[in-house]
Tab-separated table of C-alpha atoms in Angstrom:
chain	number	residue	atom	x	y	z
U	190	LEU	CA	76.530	-223.180	-130.548
U	191	PHE	CA	75.376	-219.631	-129.928
U	192	VAL	CA	73.234	-218.402	-132.111
U	193	PRO	CA	72.136	-214.376	-131.904
U	194	GLN	CA	68.644	-213.041	-131.960
U	195	GLY	CA	70.132	-209.954	-133.308
U	196	LEU	CA	71.725	-207.592	-135.640
U	197	SER	CA	71.980	-204.103	-136.843
U	198	PRO	CA	74.161	-204.179	-139.818
U	199	ASP	CA	74.774	-200.303	-139.422
U	200	ALA	CA	78.313	-200.006	-140.570
U	201	ASP	CA	79.111	-199.553	-136.748
U	202	THR	CA	81.211	-202.325	-136.422
U	203	LYS	CA	79.435	-203.929	-133.734
U	204	ASN	CA	77.209	-206.802	-134.922
U	205	ASP	CA	77.227	-206.210	-138.267
U	206	PHE	CA	76.869	-209.713	-139.402
U	207	TRP	CA	74.650	-212.256	-137.929
U	208	VAL	CA	78.002	-214.596	-136.080
U	209	ILE	CA	76.515	-218.077	-135.124
U	210	LYS	CA	79.208	-219.018	-132.991
U	211	GLY	CA	80.537	-222.864	-132.885
U	212	LEU	CA	78.402	-224.177	-136.358
U	213	PRO	CA	80.076	-227.928	-136.786
U	214	THR	CA	82.730	-228.513	-138.963
U	215	GLY	CA	83.019	-230.857	-141.527
U	216	VAL	CA	79.481	-231.329	-141.569
U	217	ASP	CA	77.447	-229.242	-143.981
U	218	ASN	CA	75.017	-226.811	-143.103
U	219	THR	CA	72.393	-224.726	-144.580
U	220	VAL	CA	70.884	-221.750	-143.068
U	221	THR	CA	67.440	-220.261	-144.249
U	222	VAL	CA	65.731	-216.990	-143.139
U	223	TYR	CA	62.299	-216.085	-143.452
U	224	ASN	CA	60.232	-212.506	-143.162
U	225	ARG	CA	57.319	-212.895	-141.131
U	226	TRP	CA	54.750	-213.227	-144.068
U	227	GLY	CA	56.867	-216.650	-143.608
U	228	ASN	CA	58.834	-215.578	-147.471
U	229	LYS	CA	62.248	-217.148	-147.893
U	230	VAL	CA	64.836	-213.771	-148.154
U	231	TYR	CA	67.741	-214.779	-147.514
U	232	GLN	CA	69.395	-218.667	-148.143
U	233	LYS	CA	73.709	-219.619	-147.891
U	234	LYS	CA	74.494	-223.874	-147.919
U	235	ASN	CA	77.588	-223.813	-145.829
U	236	TYR	CA	76.728	-220.551	-143.485
U	237	ASP	CA	80.296	-217.805	-143.315
U	238	ASN	CA	78.496	-215.944	-141.022
U	239	THR	CA	78.316	-212.938	-143.714
U	240	TRP	CA	75.189	-212.020	-143.699
U	241	GLY	CA	74.311	-208.651	-142.811
U	242	GLY	CA	70.548	-208.377	-143.749
U	243	LEU	CA	70.352	-208.187	-147.311
U	244	PRO	CA	68.072	-210.618	-149.341
U	245	ASN	CA	69.721	-212.955	-151.825
U	246	VAL	CA	67.102	-214.821	-152.969
U	247	SER	CA	64.909	-214.382	-156.054
U	248	GLY	CA	62.115	-212.050	-155.678
U	249	THR	CA	63.955	-209.899	-153.529
U	250	LYS	CA	65.410	-206.973	-154.414
U	251	LYS	CA	69.142	-207.590	-153.469
U	252	LYS	CA	70.696	-204.753	-152.894
U	253	GLU	CA	68.331	-203.149	-150.774
U	254	LYS	CA	69.012	-203.788	-147.098
U	255	LEU	CA	65.243	-205.892	-145.359
U	256	PRO	CA	63.607	-203.702	-143.223
U	257	GLN	CA	63.812	-203.655	-139.551
U	258	GLY	CA	62.006	-205.869	-137.924
U	259	THR	CA	61.511	-209.410	-136.568
U	260	TYR	CA	62.574	-212.926	-138.815
U	261	TYR	CA	62.487	-216.637	-138.277
U	262	TYR	CA	66.117	-218.757	-139.273
U	263	ILE	CA	65.993	-222.615	-139.722
U	264	ILE	CA	69.207	-224.494	-139.460
U	265	GLU	CA	69.731	-227.289	-141.523
U	266	PHE	CA	72.540	-229.960	-141.024
U	267	SER	CA	73.468	-232.325	-143.462
U	268	SER	CA	74.217	-235.269	-140.711
U	269	SER	CA	71.036	-236.281	-138.460
U	270	GLU	CA	73.731	-236.675	-135.159
U	271	PHE	CA	72.607	-232.847	-135.434
U	272	LYS	CA	68.947	-231.710	-135.105
U	273	PRO	CA	67.538	-228.639	-137.178
U	274	LEU	CA	66.955	-224.997	-135.300
U	275	ASN	CA	64.823	-222.365	-135.267
U	276	GLY	CA	64.526	-219.463	-134.104
U	277	PHE	CA	64.016	-215.706	-134.511
U	278	VAL	CA	66.703	-213.361	-135.184
U	279	ILE	CA	66.178	-208.742	-134.959
U	280	LEU	CA	67.474	-207.000	-137.852
U	281	GLN	CA	67.472	-203.249	-135.709
U	282	TYR	CA	69.531	-200.228	-138.190
């Protein structure tokens, strides 16, 4: 499993999306991203490598890019054989 520590969704076709390589197939997962204040800004069940810096949860302006900065993630799996993962990702334009 490789979780990149950054993405730069600036439409140059390089690192425009947060691509997590090696997510287990056949096991449900949930990816949640938080800002530095601990507010949830993105959540996706069965993550499909399509997060490009836009929020998707209530209480956010869903069509506006998130500000540059460090965000924190948790990846949870439905199977107990996989432990949750957490870390940070840097968003830069």
